[in-house]
Coordinates of C-alpha atoms (C1' of nucleotides) in Angstrom, one line a residue:
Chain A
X1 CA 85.5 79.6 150.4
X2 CA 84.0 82.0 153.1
X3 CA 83.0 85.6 151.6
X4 CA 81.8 88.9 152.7
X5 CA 80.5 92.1 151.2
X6 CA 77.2 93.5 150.4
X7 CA 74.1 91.0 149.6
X8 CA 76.1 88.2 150.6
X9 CA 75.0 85.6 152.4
X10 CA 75.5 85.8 155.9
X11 CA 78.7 84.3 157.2
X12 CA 77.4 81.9 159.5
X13 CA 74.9 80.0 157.3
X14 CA 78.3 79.4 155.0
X15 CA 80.1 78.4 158.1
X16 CA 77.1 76.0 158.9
X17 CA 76.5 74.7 154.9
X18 CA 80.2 74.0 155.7
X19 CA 80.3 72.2 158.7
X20 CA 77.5 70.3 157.4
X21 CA 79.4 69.2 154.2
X22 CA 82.6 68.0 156.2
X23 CA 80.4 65.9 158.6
X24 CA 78.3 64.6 155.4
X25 CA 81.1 64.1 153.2
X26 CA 82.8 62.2 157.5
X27 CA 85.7 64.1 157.3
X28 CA 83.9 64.4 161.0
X29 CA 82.5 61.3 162.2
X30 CA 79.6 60.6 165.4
X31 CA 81.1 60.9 168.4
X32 CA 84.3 62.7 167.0
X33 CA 84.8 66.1 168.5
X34 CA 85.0 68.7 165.7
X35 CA 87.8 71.7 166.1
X36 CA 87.0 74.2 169.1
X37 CA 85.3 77.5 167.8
X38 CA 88.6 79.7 168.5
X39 CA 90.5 77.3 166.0
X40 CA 87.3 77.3 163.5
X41 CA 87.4 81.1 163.8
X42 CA 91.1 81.7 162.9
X43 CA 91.0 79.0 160.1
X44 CA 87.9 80.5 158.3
X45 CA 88.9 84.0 159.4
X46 CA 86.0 85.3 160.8
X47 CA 85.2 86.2 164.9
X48 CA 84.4 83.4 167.5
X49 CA 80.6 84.6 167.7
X50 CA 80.1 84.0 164.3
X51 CA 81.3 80.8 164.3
X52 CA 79.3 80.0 167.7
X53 CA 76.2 81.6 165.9
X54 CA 76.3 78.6 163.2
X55 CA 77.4 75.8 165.9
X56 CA 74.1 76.4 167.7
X57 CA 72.3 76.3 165.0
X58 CA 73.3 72.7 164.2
X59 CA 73.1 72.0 167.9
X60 CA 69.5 72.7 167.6
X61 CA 69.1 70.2 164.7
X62 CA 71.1 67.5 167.0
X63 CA 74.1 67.6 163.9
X64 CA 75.9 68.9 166.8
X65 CA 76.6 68.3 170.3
X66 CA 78.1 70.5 172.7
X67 CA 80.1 69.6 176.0
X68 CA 81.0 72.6 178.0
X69 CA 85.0 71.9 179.0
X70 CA 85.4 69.6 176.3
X71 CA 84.4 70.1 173.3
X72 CA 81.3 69.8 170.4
X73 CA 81.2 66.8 168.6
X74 CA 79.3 65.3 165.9
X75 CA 76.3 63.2 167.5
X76 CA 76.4 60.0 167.4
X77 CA 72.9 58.5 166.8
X78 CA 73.1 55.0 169.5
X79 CA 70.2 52.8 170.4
X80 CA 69.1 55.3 173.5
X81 CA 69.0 58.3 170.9
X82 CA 66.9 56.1 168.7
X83 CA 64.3 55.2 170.9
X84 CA 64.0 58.5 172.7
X85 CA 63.6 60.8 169.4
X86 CA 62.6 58.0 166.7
X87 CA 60.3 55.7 168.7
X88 CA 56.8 57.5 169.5
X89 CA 54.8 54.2 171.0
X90 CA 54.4 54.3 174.6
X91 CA 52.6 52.5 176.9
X92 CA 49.4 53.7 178.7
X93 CA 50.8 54.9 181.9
X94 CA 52.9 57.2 179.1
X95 CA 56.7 54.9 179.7
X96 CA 59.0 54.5 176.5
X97 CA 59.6 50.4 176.6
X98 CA 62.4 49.3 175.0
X99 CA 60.8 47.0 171.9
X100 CA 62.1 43.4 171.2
X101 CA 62.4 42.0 168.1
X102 CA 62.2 38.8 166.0
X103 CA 62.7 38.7 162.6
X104 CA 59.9 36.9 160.4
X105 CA 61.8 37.0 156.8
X106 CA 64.6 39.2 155.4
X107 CA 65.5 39.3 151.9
X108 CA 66.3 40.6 148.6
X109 CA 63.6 41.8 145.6
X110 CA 62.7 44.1 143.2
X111 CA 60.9 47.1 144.4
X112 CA 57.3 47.9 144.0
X113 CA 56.2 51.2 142.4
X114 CA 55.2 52.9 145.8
X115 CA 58.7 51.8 147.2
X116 CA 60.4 53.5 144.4
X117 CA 58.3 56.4 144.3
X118 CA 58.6 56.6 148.2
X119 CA 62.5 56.0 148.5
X120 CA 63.1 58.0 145.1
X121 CA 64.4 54.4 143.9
X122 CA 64.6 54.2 139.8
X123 CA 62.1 51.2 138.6
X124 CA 62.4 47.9 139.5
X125 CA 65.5 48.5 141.7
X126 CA 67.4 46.1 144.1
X127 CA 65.8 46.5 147.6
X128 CA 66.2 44.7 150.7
X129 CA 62.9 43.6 152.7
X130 CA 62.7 42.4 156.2
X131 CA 59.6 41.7 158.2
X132 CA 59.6 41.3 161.7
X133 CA 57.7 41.5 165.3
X134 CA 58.2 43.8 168.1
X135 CA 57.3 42.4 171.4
X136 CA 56.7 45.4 173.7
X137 CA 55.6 44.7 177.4
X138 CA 55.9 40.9 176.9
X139 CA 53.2 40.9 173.9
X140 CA 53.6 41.0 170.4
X141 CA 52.3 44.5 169.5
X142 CA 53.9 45.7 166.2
X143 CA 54.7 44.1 163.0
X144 CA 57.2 46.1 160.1
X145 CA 58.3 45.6 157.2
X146 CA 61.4 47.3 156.4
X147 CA 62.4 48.1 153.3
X148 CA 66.4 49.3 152.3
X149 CA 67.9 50.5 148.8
X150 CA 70.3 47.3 148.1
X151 CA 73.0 49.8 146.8
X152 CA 73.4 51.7 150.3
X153 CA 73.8 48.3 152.4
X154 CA 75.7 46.0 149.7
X155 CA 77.0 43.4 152.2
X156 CA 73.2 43.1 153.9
X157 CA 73.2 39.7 153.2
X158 CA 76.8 38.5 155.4
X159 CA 74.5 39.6 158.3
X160 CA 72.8 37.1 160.6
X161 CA 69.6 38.1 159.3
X162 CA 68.3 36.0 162.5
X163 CA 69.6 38.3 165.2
X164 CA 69.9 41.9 163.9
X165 CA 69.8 44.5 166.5
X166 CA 66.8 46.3 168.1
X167 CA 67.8 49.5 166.9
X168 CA 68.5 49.1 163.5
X169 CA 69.7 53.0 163.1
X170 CA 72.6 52.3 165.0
X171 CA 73.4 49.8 162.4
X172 CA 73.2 51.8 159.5
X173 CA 75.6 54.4 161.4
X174 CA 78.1 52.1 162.8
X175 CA 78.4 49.5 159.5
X176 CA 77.3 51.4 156.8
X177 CA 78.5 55.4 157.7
X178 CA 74.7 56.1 157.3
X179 CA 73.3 58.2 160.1
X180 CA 69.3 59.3 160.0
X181 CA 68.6 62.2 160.5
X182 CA 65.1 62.8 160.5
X183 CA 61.8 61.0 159.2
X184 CA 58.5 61.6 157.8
X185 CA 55.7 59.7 159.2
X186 CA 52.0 58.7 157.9
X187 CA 49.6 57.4 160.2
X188 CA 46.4 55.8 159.2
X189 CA 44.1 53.4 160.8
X190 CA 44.3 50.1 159.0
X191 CA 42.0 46.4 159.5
X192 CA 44.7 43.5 160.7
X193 CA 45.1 41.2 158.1
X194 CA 44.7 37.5 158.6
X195 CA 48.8 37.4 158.1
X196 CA 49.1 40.3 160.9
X197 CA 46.5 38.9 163.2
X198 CA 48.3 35.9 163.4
X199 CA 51.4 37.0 164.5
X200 CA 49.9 39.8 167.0
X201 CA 48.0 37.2 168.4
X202 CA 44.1 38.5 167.9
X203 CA 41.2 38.8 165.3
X204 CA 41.3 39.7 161.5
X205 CA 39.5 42.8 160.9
X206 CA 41.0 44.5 164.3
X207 CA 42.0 48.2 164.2
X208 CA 45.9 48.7 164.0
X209 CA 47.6 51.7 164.0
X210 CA 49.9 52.1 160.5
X211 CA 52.9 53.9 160.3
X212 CA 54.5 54.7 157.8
X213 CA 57.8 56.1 158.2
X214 CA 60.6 57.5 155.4
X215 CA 63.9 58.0 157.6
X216 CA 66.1 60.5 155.8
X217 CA 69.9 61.6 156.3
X218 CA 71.5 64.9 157.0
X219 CA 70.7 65.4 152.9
X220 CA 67.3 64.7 153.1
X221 CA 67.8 61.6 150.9
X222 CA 65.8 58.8 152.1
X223 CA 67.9 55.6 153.4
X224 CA 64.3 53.8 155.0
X225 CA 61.1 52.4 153.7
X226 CA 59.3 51.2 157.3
X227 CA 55.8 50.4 157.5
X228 CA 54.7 49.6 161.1
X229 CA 51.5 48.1 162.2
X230 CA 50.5 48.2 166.2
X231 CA 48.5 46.8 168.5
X232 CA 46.8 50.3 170.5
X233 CA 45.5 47.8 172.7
X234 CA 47.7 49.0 175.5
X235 CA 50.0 51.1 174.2
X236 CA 49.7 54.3 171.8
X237 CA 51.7 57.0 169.7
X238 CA 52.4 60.0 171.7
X239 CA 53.3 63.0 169.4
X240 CA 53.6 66.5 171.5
X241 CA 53.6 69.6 169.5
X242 CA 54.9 72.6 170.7
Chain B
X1 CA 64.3 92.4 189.4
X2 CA 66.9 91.3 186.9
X3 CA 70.2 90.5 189.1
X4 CA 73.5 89.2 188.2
X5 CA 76.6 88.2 189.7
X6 CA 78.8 85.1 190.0
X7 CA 76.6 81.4 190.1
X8 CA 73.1 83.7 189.6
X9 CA 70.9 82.8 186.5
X10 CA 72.0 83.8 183.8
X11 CA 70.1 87.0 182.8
X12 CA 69.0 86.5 179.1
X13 CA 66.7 83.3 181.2
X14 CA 66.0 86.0 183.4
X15 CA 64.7 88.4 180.7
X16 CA 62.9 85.5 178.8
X17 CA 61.0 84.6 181.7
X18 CA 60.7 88.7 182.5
X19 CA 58.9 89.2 178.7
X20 CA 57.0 85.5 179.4
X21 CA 55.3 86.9 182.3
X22 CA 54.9 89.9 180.6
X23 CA 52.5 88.4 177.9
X24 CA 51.1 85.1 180.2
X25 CA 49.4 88.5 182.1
X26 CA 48.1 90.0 179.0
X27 CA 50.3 93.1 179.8
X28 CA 51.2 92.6 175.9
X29 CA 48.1 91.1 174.1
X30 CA 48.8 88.7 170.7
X31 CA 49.4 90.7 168.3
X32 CA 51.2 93.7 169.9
X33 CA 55.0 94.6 169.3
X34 CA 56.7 94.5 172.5
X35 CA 59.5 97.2 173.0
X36 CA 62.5 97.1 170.9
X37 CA 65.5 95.5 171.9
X38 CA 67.5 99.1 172.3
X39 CA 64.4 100.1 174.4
X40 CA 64.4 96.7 176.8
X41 CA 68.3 96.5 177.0
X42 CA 68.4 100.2 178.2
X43 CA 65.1 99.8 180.8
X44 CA 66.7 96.4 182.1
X45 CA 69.9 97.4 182.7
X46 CA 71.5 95.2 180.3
X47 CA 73.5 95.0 176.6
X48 CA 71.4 94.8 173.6
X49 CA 72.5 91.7 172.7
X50 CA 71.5 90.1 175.8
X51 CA 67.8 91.4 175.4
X52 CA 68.3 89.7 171.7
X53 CA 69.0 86.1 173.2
X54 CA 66.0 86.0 175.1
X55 CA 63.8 87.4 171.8
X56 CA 65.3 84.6 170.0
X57 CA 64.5 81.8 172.1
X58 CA 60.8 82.9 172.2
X59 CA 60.6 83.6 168.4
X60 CA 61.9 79.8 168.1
X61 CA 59.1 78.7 170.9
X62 CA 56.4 80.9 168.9
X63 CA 56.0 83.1 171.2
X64 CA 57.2 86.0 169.4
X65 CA 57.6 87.1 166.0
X66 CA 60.3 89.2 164.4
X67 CA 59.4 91.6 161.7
X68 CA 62.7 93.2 160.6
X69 CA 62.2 96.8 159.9
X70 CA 59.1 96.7 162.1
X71 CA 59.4 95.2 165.0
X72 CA 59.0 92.3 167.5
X73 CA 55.3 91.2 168.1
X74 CA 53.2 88.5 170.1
X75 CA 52.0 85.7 168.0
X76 CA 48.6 85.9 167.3
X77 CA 47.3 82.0 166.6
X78 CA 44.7 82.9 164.1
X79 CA 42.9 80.3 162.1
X80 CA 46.1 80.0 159.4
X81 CA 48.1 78.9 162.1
X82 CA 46.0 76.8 164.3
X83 CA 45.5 75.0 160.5
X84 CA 49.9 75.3 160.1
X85 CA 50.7 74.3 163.4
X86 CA 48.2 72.1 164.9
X87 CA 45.9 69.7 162.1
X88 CA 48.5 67.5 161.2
X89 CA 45.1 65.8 158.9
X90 CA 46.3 65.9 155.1
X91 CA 44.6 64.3 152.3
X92 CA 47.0 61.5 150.2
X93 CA 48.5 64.0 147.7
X94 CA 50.0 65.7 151.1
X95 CA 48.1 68.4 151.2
X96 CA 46.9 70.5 153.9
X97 CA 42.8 70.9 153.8
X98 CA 40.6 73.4 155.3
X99 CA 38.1 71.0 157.9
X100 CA 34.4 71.9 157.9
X101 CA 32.5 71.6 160.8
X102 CA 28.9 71.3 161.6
X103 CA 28.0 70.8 165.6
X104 CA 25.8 67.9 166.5
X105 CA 25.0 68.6 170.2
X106 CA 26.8 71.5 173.1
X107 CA 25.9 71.1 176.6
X108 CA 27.2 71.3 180.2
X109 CA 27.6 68.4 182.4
X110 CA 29.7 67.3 185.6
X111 CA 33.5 65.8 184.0
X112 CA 33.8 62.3 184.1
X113 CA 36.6 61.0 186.2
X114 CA 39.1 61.1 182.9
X115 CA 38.3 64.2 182.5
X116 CA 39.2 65.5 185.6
X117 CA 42.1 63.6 185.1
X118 CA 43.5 64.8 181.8
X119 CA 42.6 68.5 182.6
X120 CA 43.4 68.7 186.3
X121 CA 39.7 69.7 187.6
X122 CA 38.4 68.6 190.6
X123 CA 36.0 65.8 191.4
X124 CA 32.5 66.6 189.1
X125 CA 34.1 69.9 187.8
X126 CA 31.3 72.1 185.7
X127 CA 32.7 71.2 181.8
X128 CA 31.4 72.1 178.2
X129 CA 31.0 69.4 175.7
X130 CA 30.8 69.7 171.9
X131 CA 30.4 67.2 169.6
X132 CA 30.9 67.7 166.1
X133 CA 31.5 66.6 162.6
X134 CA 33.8 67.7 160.1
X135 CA 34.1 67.3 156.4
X136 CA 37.3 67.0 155.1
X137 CA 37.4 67.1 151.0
X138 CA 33.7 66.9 150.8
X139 CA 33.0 63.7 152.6
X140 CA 32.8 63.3 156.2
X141 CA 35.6 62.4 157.9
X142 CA 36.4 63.1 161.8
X143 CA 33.4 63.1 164.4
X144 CA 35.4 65.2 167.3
X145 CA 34.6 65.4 170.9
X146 CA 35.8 68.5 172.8
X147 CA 35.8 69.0 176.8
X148 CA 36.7 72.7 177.8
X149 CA 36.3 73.5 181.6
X150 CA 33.4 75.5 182.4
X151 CA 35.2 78.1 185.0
X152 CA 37.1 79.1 182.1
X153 CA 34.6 79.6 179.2
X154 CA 32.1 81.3 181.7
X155 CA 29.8 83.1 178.9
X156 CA 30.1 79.9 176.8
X157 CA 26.1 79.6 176.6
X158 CA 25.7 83.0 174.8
X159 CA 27.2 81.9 172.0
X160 CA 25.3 80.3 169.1
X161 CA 26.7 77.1 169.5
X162 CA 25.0 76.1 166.0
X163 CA 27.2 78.1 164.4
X164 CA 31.2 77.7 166.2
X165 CA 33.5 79.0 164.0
X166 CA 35.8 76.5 162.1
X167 CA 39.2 76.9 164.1
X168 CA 38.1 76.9 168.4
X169 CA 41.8 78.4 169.1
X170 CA 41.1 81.8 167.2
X171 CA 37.8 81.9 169.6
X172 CA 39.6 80.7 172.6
X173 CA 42.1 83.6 172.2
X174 CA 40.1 86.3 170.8
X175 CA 36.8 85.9 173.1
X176 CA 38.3 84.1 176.2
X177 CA 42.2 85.2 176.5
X178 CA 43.5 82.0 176.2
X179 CA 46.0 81.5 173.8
X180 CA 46.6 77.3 173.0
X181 CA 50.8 77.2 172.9
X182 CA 51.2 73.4 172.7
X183 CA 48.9 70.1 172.8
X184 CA 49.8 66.5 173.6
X185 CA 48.6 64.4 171.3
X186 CA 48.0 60.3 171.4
X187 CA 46.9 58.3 169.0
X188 CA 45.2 55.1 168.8
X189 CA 43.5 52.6 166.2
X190 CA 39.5 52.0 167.4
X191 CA 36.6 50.1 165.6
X192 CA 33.5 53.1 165.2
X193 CA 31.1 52.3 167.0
X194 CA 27.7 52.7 165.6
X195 CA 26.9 56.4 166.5
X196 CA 30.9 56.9 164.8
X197 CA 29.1 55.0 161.5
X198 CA 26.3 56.6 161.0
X199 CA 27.9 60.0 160.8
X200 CA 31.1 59.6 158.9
X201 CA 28.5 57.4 156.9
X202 CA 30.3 53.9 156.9
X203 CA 30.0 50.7 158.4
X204 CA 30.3 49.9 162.4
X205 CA 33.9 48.4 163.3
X206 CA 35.4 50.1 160.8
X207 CA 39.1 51.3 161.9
X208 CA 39.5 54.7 162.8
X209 CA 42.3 56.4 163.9
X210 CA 41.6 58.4 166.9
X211 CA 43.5 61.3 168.8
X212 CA 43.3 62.5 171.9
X213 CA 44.8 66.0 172.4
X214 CA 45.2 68.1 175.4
X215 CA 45.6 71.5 174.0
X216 CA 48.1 73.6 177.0
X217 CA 48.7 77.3 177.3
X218 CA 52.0 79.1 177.5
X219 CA 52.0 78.2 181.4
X220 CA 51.2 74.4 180.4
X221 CA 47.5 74.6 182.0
X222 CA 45.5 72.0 180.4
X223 CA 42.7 74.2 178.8
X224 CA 41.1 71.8 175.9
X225 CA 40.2 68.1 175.7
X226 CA 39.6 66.7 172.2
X227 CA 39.2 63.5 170.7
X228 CA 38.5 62.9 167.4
X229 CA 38.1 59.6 165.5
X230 CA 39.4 60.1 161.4
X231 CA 38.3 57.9 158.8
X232 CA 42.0 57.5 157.3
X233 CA 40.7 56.2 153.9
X234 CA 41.7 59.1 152.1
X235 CA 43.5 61.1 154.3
X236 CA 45.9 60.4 157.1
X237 CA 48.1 61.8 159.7
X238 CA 51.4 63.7 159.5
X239 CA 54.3 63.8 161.7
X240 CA 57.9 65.0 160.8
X241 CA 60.6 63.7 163.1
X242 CA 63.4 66.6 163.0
Chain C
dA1 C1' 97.3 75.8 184.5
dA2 C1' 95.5 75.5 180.1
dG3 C1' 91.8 74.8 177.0
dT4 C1' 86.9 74.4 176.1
dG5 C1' 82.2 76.1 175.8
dG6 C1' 78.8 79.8 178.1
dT7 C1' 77.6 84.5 179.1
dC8 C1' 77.9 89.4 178.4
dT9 C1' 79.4 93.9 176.7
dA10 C1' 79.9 98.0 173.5
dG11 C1' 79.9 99.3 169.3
dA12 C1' 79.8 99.0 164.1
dC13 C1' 77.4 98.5 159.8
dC14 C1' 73.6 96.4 156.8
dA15 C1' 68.7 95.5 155.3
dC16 C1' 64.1 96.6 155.7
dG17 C1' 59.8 99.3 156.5
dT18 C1' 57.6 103.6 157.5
dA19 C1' 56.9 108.3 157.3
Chain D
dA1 C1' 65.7 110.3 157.6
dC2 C1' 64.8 107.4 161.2
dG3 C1' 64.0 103.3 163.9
dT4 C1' 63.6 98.5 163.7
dG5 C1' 65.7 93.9 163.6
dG6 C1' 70.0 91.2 161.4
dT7 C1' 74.9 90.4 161.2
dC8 C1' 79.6 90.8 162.9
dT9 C1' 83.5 92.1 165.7
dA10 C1' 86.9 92.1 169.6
dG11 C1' 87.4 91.4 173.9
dA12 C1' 86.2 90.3 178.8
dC13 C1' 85.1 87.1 182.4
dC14 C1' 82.8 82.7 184.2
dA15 C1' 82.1 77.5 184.5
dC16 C1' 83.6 73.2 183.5
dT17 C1' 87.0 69.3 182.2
dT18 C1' 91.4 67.5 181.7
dG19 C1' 96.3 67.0 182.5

DNA sequence: AAGTGGTCTAGACCACGTA
DNA sequence: ACGTGGTCTAGACCACTTG
């Protein structure tokens, strides 16, 4: 499984592809601790600081999480992770606000060519559509439209569609084994429609801010469609590049 | 100057912050090679892997840059970079275009009480301004706004500000010293006003999607104030969520 | 006390670039 | 051939958590 010799790869990108693979493939699961480095070195038969060389790697990517007397475990994605890494709209004086959320409609279709193209769907696909408003600071600011590959999240439709969660991610991890990973997101500065100006509460023709966001997993496949229009009245995306 | 013992700091942050105040004092200019490893372990007092711990977290920071066979070297932000790293603009196929820019007006003034604000100067502080357009795909497309603090641009007037080069950071680190490590960017959705529409040649209310980015050094001193409004009809913003 | 991650050492060999 | 960074080892001791 794990070889040496000259113009091989290095050991501690196999050791990481194969911690990767038992966490994809949940022979780990979030919030499991995964075996300590002295075990992982004897079993793969290589030295401790190799093995440590390819947990910090994935401890850098947030795969892993280390806990000095305890352990490293596999990160578990909950609702605080979510907002903190996933969720760039703050408000003006620059404080994350936790979003409320109604849903408008949620249901099952066909998707659209752009949804297939965008979740590498194959045509006309099953796909699962919700639509809902995010009240931030006590006003209605954002309105998304979610879109979900049916074949991922079969039983979608035995949940109260009325009274899903806030953070959906932690959803998608704790019923369907699907944790995200990272995202891809395209912001453009769109007119409200009459249909978003009604539920945001101002005039047609308004500027919103439009984000659209794929979520991937650990794979890089994409799990999330999620177009997101927002109010920048009082609140803005905050993006810091370093 | 590098110390150890039980419940000090441990010395690879102490070397880090040793080769960090190194370049912040232009000791080592961008684009330098700093000693080797076996040459810093040996003058430090300390094993070569230690030296190598601190390299790595400054190569993963952009501060450095390995060069196996050659060397480690300051990063020098030229104009590839500053496009790379910082002008997250693409047009709808995804790609990355080079912006050009023509200058509509340069002058000093006193800062405006945001200003002072967002780039920590004191009441009526001596600041450049530059307005500009630039033409993204051969339309158009962001009308920019940039605030640089006088006291650190002293001989800003001798340039021939008809003819700024493309890519500010190469000139900010090439003529002034100052090399841009990280920027805070916000984003907002705004209606052009009428000066906005007549130069991205559109109509007035029109949205635009507009950022605001302070630009920070490797000390996180504010050094740049830029807003620029995007016409997002054929190109749009780009943000990957790791 | 035992087990975990965190730091540090000293030394080996490989891969790459330059002279 | 030599010097650079890149990988890997074996072992030491420290800091933290749990039983």
């Amino acid at each position: 499984m794990i070889t040496s010799g000259k113009g091989a790869i290095p050991l501690y990108m196999q050791i990481r592809e194969f911690l990767i693979a038992k966490i994809s493939k949940g022979d780990w699961l979030p919030g499991d601790p995964i075996p300590s480095e002295m075990n992982l070195s004897q079993e793969l038969g290589v030295s401790q600081g190799t093995v440590r060389k390819a947990v910090t790697e994935l401890v850098e990517y947030n795969v892993l999480r280390r806990k000095q007397g305890r352990g490293t475990f596999v990160s578990n994605h909950d609702s605080q992770r979510a907002l903190f890494h996933f969720f760039h709209i703050v408000d003006d004086k620059e404080q994350k606000v936790m979003p409320d959320s109604k849903v408008l409609r949620c249901h099952r279709k066909h998707a659209s060519r752009s949804e297939t193209l965008k979740l590498q769907l194959e045509d006309r696909a099953d796909i699962i559509r919700i639509e809902r408003v995010r009240t931030l600071s006590s006003s209605p600011t954002m309105i998304e439209t979610i879109i979900l590959p049916g074949h991922l999240f079969k039983d979608w439709d035995e949940l109260d569609s009325s009274n899903l969660p806030n953070m959906l991610y932690e959803l998608y991890e704790k019923q369907y084994g699907i944790t995200i990973h990272s995202a891809e997101e395209r912001l453009r500065a769109v007119a409200a429609s009459k249909h978003d100006a009604s539920h945001l509460n101002l005039e047609p023709g308004t500027p919103l801010l439009e984000i659209e966001r794929v979520a991937l997993t650990l794979n890089k496949s994409p799990v999330e469609l999620r177009i997101s229009r927002c109010n920048t009245r009082k609140h803005h995306y905050e993006n810091t590049i370093l």
